[in-house]
Short mmCIF file of C-alpha atoms in Angstrom, two decimals:
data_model
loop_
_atom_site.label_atom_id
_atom_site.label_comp_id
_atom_site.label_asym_id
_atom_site.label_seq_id
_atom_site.Cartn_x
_atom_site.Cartn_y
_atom_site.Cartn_z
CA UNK J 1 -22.20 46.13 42.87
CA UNK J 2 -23.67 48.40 40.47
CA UNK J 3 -25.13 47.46 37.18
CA UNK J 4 -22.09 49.09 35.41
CA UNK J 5 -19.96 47.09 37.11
CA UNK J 6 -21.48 43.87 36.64
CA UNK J 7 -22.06 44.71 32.27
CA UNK J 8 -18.40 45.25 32.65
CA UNK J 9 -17.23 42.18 34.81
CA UNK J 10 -19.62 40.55 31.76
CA UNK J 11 -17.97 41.97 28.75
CA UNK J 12 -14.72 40.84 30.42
CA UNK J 13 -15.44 37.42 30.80
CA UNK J 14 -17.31 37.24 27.61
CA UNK J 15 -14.22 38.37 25.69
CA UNK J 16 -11.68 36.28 27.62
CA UNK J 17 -13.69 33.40 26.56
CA UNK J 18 -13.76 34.45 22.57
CA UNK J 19 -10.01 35.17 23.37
CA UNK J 20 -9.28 31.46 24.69
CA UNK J 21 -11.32 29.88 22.25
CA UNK J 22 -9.77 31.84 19.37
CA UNK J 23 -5.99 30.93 20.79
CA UNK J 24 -7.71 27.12 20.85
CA UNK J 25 -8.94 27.57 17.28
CA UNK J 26 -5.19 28.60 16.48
CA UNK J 27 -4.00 25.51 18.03
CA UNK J 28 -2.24 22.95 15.71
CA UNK J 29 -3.73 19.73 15.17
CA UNK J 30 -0.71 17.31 16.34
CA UNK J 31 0.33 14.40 14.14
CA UNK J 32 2.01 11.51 15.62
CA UNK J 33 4.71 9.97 13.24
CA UNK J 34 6.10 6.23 14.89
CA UNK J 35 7.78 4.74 12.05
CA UNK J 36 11.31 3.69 12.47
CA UNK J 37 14.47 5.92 11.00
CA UNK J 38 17.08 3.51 11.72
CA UNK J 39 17.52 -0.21 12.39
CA UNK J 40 16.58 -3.28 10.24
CA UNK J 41 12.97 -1.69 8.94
CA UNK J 42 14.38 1.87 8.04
CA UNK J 43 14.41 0.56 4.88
CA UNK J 44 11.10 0.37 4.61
CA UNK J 45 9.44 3.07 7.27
CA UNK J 46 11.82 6.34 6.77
CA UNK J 47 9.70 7.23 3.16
CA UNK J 48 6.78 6.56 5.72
CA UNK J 49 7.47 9.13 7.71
CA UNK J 50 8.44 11.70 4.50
CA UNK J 51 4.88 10.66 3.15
CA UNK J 52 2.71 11.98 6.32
CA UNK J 53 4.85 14.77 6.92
CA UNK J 54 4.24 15.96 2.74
CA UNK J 55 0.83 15.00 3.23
CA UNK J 56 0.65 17.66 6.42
CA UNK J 57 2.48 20.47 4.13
CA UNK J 58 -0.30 19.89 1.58
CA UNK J 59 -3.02 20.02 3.77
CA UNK J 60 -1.38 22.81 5.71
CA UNK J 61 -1.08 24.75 2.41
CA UNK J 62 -5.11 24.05 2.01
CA UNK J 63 -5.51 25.99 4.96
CA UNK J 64 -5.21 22.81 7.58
CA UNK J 65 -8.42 21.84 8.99
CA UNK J 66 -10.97 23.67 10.83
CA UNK J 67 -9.40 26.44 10.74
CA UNK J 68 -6.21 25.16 12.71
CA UNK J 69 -2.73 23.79 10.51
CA UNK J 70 -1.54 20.40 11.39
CA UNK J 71 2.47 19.97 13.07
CA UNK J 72 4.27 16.78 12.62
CA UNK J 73 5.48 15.19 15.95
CA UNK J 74 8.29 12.73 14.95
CA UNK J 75 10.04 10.11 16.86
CA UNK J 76 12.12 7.46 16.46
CA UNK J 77 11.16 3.64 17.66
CA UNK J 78 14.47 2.46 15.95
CA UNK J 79 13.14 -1.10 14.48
CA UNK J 80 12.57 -2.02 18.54
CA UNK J 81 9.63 -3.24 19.07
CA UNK J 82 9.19 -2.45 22.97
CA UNK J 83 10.53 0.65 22.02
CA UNK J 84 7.65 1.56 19.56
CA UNK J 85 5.12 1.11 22.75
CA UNK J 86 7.13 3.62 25.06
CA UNK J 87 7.24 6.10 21.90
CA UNK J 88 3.78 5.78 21.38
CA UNK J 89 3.03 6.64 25.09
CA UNK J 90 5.22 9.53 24.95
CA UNK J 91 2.90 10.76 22.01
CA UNK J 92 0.14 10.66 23.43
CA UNK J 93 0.77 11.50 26.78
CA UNK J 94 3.51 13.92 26.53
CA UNK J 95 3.14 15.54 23.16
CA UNK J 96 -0.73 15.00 23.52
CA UNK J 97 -1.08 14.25 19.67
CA UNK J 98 -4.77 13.91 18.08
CA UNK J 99 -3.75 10.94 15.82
CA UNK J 100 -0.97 8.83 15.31
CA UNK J 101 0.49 7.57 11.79
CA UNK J 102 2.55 4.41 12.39
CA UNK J 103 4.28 1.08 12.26
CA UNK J 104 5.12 -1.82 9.92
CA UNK J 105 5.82 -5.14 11.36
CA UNK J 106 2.99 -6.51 13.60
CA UNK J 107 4.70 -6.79 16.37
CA UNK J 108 5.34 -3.55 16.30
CA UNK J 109 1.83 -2.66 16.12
CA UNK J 110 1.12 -5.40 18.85
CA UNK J 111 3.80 -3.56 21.11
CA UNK J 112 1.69 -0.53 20.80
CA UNK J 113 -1.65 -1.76 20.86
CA UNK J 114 -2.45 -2.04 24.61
CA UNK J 115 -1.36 1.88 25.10
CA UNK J 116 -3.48 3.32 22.18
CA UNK J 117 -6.36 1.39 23.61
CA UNK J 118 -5.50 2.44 27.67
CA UNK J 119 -4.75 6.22 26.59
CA UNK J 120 -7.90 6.19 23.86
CA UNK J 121 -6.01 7.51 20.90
CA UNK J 122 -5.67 7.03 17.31
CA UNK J 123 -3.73 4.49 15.37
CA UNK J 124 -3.97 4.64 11.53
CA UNK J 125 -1.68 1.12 10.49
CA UNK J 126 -0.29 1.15 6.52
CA UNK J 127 1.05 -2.22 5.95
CA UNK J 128 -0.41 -5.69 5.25
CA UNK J 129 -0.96 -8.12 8.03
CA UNK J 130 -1.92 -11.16 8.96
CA UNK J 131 -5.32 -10.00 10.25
CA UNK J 132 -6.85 -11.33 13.46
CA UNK J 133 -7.40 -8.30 14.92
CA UNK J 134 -9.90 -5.48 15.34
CA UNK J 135 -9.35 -2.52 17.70
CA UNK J 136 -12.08 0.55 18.49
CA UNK J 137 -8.33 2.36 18.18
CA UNK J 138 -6.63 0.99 14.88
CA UNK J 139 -7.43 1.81 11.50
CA UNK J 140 -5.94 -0.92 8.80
CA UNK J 141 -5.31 0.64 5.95
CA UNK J 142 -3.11 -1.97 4.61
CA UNK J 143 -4.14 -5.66 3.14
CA UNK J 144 -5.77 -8.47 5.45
CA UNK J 145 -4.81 -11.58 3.96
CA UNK J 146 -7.98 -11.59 1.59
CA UNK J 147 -6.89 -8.64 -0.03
CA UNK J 148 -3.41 -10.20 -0.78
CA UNK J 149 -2.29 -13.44 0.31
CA UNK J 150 -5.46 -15.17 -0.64
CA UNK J 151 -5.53 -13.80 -4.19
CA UNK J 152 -1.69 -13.96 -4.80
CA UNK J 153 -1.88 -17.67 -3.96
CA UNK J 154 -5.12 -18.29 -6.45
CA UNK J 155 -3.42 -16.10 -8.76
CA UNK J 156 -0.25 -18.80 -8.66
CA UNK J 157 -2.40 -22.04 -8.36
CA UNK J 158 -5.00 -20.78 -11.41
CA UNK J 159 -2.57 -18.89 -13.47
CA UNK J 160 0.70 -19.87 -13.58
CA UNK J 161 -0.35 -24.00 -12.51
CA UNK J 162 1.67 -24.23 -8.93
CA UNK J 163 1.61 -27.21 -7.25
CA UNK J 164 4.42 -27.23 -4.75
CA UNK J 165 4.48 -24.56 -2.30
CA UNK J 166 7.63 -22.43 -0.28
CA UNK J 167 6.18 -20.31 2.46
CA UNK J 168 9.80 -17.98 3.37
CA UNK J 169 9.07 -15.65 6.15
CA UNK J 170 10.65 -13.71 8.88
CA UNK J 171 10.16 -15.11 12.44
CA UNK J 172 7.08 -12.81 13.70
CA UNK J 173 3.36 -13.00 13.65
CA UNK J 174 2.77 -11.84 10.32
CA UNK J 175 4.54 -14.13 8.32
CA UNK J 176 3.36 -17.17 10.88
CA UNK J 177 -0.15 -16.32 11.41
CA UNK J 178 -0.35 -15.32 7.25
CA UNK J 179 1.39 -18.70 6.30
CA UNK J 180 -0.81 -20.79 9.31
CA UNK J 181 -3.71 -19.18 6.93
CA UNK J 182 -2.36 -20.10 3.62
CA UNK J 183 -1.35 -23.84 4.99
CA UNK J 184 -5.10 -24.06 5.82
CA UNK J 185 -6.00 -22.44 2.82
CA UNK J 186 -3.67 -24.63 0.59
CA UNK J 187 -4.83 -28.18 2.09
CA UNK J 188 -8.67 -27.02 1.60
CA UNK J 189 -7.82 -26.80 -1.92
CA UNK J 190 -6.18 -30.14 -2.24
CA UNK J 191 -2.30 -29.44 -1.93
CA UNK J 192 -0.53 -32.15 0.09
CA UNK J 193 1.67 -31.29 3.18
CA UNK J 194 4.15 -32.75 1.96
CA UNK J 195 3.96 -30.33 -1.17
CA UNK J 196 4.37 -27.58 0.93
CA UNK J 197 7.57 -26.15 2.67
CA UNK J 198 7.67 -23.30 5.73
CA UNK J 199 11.09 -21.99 6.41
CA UNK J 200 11.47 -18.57 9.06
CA UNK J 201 14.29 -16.29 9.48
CA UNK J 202 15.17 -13.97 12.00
CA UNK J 203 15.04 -10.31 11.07
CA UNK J 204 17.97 -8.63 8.72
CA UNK J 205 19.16 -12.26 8.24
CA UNK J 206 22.17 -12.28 5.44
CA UNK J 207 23.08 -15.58 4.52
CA UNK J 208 20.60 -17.02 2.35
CA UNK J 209 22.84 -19.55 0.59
CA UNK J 210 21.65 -22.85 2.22
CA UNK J 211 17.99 -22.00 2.73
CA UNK J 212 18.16 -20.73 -1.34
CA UNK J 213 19.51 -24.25 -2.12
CA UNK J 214 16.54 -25.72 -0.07
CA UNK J 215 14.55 -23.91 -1.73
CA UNK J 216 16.19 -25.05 -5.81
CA UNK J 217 16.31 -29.05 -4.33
CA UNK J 218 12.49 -28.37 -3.08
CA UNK J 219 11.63 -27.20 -6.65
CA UNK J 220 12.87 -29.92 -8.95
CA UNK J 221 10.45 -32.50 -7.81
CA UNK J 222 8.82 -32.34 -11.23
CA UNK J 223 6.23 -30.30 -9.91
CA UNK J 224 5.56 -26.17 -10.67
CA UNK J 225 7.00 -24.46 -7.41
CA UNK J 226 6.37 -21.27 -6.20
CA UNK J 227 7.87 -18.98 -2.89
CA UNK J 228 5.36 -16.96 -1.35
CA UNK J 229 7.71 -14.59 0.74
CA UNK J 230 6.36 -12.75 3.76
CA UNK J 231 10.36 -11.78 4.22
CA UNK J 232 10.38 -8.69 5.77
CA UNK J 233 13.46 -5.44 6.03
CA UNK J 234 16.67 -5.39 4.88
CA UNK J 235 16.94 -9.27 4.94
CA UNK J 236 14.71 -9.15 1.33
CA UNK J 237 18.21 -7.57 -0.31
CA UNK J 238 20.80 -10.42 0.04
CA UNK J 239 17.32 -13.01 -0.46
CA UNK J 240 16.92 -11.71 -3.99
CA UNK J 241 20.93 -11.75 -4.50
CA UNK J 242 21.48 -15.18 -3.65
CA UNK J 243 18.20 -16.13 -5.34
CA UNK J 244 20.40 -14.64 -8.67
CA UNK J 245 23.36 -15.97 -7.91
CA UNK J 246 21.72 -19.29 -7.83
CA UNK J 247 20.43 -18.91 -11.47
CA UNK J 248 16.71 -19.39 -9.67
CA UNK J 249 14.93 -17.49 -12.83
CA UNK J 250 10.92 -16.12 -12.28
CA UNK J 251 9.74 -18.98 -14.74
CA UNK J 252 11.91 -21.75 -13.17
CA UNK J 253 10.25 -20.60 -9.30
CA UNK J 254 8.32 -17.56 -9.12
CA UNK J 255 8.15 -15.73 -5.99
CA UNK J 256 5.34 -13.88 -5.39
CA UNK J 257 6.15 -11.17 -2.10
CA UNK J 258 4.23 -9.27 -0.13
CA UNK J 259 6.57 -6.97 1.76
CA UNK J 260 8.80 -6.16 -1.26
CA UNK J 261 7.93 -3.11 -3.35
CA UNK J 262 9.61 -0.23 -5.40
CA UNK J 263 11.46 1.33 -2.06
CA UNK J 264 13.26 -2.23 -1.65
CA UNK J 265 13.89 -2.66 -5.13
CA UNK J 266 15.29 0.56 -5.90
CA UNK J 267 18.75 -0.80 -3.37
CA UNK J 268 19.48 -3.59 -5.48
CA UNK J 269 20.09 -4.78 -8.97
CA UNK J 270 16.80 -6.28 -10.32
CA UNK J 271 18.39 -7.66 -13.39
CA UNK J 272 18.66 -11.53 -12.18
CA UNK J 273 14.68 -10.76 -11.01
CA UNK J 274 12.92 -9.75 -13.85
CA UNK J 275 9.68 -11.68 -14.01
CA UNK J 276 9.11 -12.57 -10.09
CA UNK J 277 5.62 -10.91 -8.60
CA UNK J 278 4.84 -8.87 -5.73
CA UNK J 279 0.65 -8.96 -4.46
CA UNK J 280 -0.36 -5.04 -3.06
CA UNK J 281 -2.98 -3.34 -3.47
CA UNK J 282 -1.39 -0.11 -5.00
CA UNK J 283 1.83 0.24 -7.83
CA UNK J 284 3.58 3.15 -9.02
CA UNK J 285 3.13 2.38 -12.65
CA UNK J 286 -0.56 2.25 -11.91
CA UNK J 287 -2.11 4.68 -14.90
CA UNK J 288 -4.16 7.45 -13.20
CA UNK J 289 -4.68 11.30 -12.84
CA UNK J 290 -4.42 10.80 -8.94
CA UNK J 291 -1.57 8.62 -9.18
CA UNK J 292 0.59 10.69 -11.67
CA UNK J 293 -0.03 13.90 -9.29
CA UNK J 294 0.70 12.08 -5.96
CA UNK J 295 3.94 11.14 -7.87
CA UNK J 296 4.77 14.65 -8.94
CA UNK J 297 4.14 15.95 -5.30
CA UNK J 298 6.58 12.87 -4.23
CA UNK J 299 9.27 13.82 -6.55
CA UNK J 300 8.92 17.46 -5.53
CA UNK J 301 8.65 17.21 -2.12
CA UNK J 302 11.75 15.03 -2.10
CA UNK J 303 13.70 16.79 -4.61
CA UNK J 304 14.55 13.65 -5.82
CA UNK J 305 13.52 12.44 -9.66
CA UNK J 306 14.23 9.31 -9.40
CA UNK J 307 12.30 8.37 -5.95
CA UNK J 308 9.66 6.14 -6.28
CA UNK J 309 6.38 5.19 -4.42
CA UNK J 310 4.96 2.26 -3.26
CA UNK J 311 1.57 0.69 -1.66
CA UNK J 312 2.35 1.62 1.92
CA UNK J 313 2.64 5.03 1.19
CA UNK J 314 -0.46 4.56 -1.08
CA UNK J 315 -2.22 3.39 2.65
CA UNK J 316 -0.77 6.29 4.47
CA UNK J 317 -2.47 8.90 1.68
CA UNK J 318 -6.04 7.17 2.35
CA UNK J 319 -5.68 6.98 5.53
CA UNK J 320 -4.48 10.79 5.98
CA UNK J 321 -7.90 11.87 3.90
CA UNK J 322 -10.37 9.64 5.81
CA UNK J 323 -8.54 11.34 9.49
CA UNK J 324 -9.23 15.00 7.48
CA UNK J 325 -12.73 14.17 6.37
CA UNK J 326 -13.34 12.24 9.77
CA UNK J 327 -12.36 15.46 11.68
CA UNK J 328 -14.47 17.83 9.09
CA UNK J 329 -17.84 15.36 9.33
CA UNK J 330 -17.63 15.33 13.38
CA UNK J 331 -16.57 18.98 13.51
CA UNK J 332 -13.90 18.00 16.59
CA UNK J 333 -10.63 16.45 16.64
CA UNK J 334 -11.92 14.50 20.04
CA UNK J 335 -11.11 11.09 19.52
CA UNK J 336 -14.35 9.44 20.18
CA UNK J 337 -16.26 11.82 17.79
CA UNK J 338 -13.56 10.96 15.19
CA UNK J 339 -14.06 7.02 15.59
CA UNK J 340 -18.04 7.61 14.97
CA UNK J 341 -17.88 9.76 12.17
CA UNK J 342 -15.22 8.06 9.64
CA UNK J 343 -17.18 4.40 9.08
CA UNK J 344 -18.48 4.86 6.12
CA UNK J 345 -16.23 7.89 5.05
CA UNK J 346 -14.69 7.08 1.21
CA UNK J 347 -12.06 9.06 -0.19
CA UNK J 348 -10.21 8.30 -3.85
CA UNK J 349 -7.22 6.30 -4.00
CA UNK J 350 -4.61 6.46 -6.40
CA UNK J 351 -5.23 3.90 -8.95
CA UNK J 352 -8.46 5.73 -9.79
CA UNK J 353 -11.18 4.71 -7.67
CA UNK J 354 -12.07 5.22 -3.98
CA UNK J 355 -11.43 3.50 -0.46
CA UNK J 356 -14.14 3.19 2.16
CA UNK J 357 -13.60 2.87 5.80
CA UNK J 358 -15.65 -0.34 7.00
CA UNK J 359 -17.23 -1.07 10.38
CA UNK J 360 -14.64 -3.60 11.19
CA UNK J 361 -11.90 -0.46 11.03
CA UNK J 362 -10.63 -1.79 7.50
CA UNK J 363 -10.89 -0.67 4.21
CA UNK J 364 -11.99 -1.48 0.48
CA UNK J 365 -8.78 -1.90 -1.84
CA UNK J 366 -8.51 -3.73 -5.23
CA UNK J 367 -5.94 -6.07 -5.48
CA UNK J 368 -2.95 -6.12 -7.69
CA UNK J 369 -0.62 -9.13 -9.06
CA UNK J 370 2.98 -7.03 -10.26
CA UNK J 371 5.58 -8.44 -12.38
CA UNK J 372 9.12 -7.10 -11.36
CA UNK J 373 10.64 -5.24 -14.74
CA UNK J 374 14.74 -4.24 -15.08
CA UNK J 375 14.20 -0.78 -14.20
CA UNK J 376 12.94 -1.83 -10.37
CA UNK J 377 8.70 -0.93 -11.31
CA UNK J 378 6.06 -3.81 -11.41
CA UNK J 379 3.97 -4.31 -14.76
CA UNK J 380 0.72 -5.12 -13.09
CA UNK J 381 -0.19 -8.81 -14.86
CA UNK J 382 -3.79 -9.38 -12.31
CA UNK J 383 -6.26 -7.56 -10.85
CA UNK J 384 -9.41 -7.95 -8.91
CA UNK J 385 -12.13 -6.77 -11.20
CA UNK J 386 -13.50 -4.33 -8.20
CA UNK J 387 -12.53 -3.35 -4.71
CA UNK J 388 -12.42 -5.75 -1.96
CA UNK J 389 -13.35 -5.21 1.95
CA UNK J 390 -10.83 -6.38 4.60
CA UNK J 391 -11.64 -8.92 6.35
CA UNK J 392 -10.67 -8.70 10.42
CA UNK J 393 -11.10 -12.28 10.89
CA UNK J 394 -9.90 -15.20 8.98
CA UNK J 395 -12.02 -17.81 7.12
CA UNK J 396 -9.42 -20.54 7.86
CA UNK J 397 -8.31 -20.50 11.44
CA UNK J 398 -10.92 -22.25 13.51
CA UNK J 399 -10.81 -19.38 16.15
CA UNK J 400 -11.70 -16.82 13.88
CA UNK J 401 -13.90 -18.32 11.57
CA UNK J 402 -17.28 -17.50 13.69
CA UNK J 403 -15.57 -13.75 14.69
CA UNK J 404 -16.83 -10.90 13.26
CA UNK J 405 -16.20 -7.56 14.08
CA UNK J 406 -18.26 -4.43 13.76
CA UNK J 407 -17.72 -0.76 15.72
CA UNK J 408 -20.85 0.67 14.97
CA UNK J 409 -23.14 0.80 18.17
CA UNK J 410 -24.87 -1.13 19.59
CA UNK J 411 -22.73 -3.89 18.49
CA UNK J 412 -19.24 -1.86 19.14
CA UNK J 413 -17.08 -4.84 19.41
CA UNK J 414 -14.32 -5.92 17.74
CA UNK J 415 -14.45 -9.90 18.56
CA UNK J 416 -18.80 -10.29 18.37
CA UNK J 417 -19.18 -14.28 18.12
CA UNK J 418 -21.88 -15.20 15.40
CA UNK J 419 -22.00 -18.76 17.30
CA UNK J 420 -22.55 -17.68 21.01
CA UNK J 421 -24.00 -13.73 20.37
CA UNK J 422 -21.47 -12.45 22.54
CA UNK J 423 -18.32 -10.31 22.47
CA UNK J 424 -14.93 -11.57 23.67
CA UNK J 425 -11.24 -9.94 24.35
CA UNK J 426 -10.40 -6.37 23.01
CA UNK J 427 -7.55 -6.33 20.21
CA UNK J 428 -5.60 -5.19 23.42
CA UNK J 429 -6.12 -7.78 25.86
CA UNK J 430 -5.54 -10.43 22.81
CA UNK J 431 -1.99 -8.61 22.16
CA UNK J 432 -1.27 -9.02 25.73
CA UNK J 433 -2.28 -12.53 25.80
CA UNK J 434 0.08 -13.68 22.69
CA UNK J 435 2.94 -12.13 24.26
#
């Protein structure tokens, strides 16, 4: 072969590999959406959805991210639970997405756990939960209970003087685990058992009328009562109906929820409700630059000027930024390189200061105490004086007390025991095992 021939058999290769990587350059970045569009939690996860896919169209409209735009891949899990872990596999191994924006309930998230973790993707999770858990996978950007149910409870025994105590959840982890925390919690402090009631519902339950009258005979003890609702879905409608048509006013027994914001409120008449609290982390009368713009985008992305935000969507915004400044710091959209570089990335939040992601996969937030007013917003009435980290692992279940977890090498585990020095189960196998 002559020299010619081999400069040219060169420059051929040498621009079919500038040619591939430009046409990998120009390949979109794929964003998983799994929240559900119908069933008992549309009410809840459909604005979800609309949030990441205005967030893409903004970014997009930046010029994406390394050069490549982003493309929404949306399915449907349809508020079924096995179904969200056979969606999730068909993002990831199908649609090969980069990153996955998803779920509400925790069993939900549970469901999809174990195939995020066996197909290594990328899970950011927007909603309070009940904690005890830490995946190399999952990203909380929601609450753990000490950056709600902790404070919402002080907050009610410190502020308002409650003694007696309803804890009014649906029948799922979150609510049990969260209210197995606050029992704990409340007993610590001094609160009898008998001063504390635990009712559960099954999801998009409708007839509240006997457990509301449970509830109103509980309460006239003589003592200052207080629901803490972990109610979850469509069920949190004909709960706050009843709760009116029972005369139950905010200063005769507050409730204080923590899956009931502006999107729930905005189907119902909050009249009779005036007065009763909700514990986020994020409101959309929260007064700041950030906030009034994400609103405006909201409003004009939906076309819509009376939609309204709420704290989810708040988690979905940080948790977009930290995935762009993630992929920008490790130069890559590979998963692994993603997971090292965003600990420690901080991006603002909307009620005017900034989030961090922690080692434990969970983020700073400040916490908020809301007061529901007639037109369906909260008038914030509490707030944590700075941000708080999330804590993976509880204080006040004895099986989490000594966990800790922390995904920084070398420790890289997400259950490291203090006590023994060792690390335990994945998030995964710990899913698996509850089941």
């Amino acid at each position: 072969m002559t020299i010619k021939k081999h400069v040219k058999l060169g420059l051929s290769a040498l621009a079919l590999s500038v040619s591939l990587n430009a046409m990998a350059a120009e390949d979109p970045i794929k964003v998983g959406i799994l929240h559900s569009l119908s069933g008992t939690m549309a009410i809840s996860e459909t604005v979800l959805k609309d949030t990441v896919e205005m967030l893409i169209e903004k970014q997009n409209a930046e010029g994406g991210v390394l050069g490549r735009q982003l493309e929404a891949v949306v399915v449907d899990p349809a508020s079924d639970w096995p179904l969200f872990a056979e969606k999730a596999r068909e993002l990831l191994a199908q649609e090969k997405v980069d990153v996955i924006f998803g779920n509400w309930t925790s069993v939900s998230r549970k469901s999809v756990l174990p195939v995020v973790e066996e197909l290594n993707g990328l899970l950011f999770y927007p909603v309070q939960y009940e904690g005890e858990e830490s995946s190399e996978n999952v990203f909380y950007t929601g609450a753990a209970p000490n950056q709600q149910a902790i404070p919402a409870v002080n907050y009610l025994m410190n502020e308002i003087g409650v003694e007696r105590w309803v804890l009014a959840g649906t029948d799922y982890v979150y609510p049990r685990t969260t209210n197995k925390i606050l029992e704990t919690y409340l007993m610590d402090m001094g609160v009898a058992k008998e001063d504390i009631m635990i009712n559960y519902t099954p999801f998009g339950h409708s007839d509240w009328q006997n457990i509301v009258s449970d509830i109103k005979r509980f309460g006239s003890a003589g003592k200052k009562t207080a629901v803490v609702s972990t109610i979850n879905g469509d069920a949190n409608v004909p709960f706050y109906r009843e709760l009116g048509n029972q005369g139950i006013a905010a200063s005769d027994i507050p409730v204080v929820a923590f899956s009931v914001g502006e999107q729930e409120l905005s189907g119902i008449d909050t009249g009779p409700l005036v007065g009763h609290l909700a514990a986020w982390n994020y409101f959309m009368s929260v007064d700041s630059d950030a906030n009034y713009d994400f609103i405006d985008q909201w409003i004009e992305h939906t076309g819509n000027d009376e939609a309204v935000t709420n704290d989810p969507m708040e988690a979905h915004y940080i948790g977009f930024n930290m995935y762009i400044e993630a992929v920008k710091k490790a130069g890559t959209t590979d998963v692994d390189a993603v997971k090292d570089a965003i600990i420690g990335v901080s991006v603002p939040n909307l009620t005017g200061g900034y989030a961090a992601m922690m080692p434990n996969h969970h983020i700073t937030k400040p916490v908020l105490i809301g007061e529901i007013q007639d037109n369906g917003q909260f008038s914030v009435v509490w707030e944590t004086p700075s941000t708080v980290a999330g804590d993976a692992w509880s204080d006040y279940l004895p099986g989490s007390r000594d966990l800790i977890a922390d995904w920084r090498k070398p420790m890289f585990c997400g259950t490291f025991n203090t006590k023994t020095g060792s690390c335990g189960a994945s998030a995964g196998e710990m899913a698996a095992a509850d089941e």
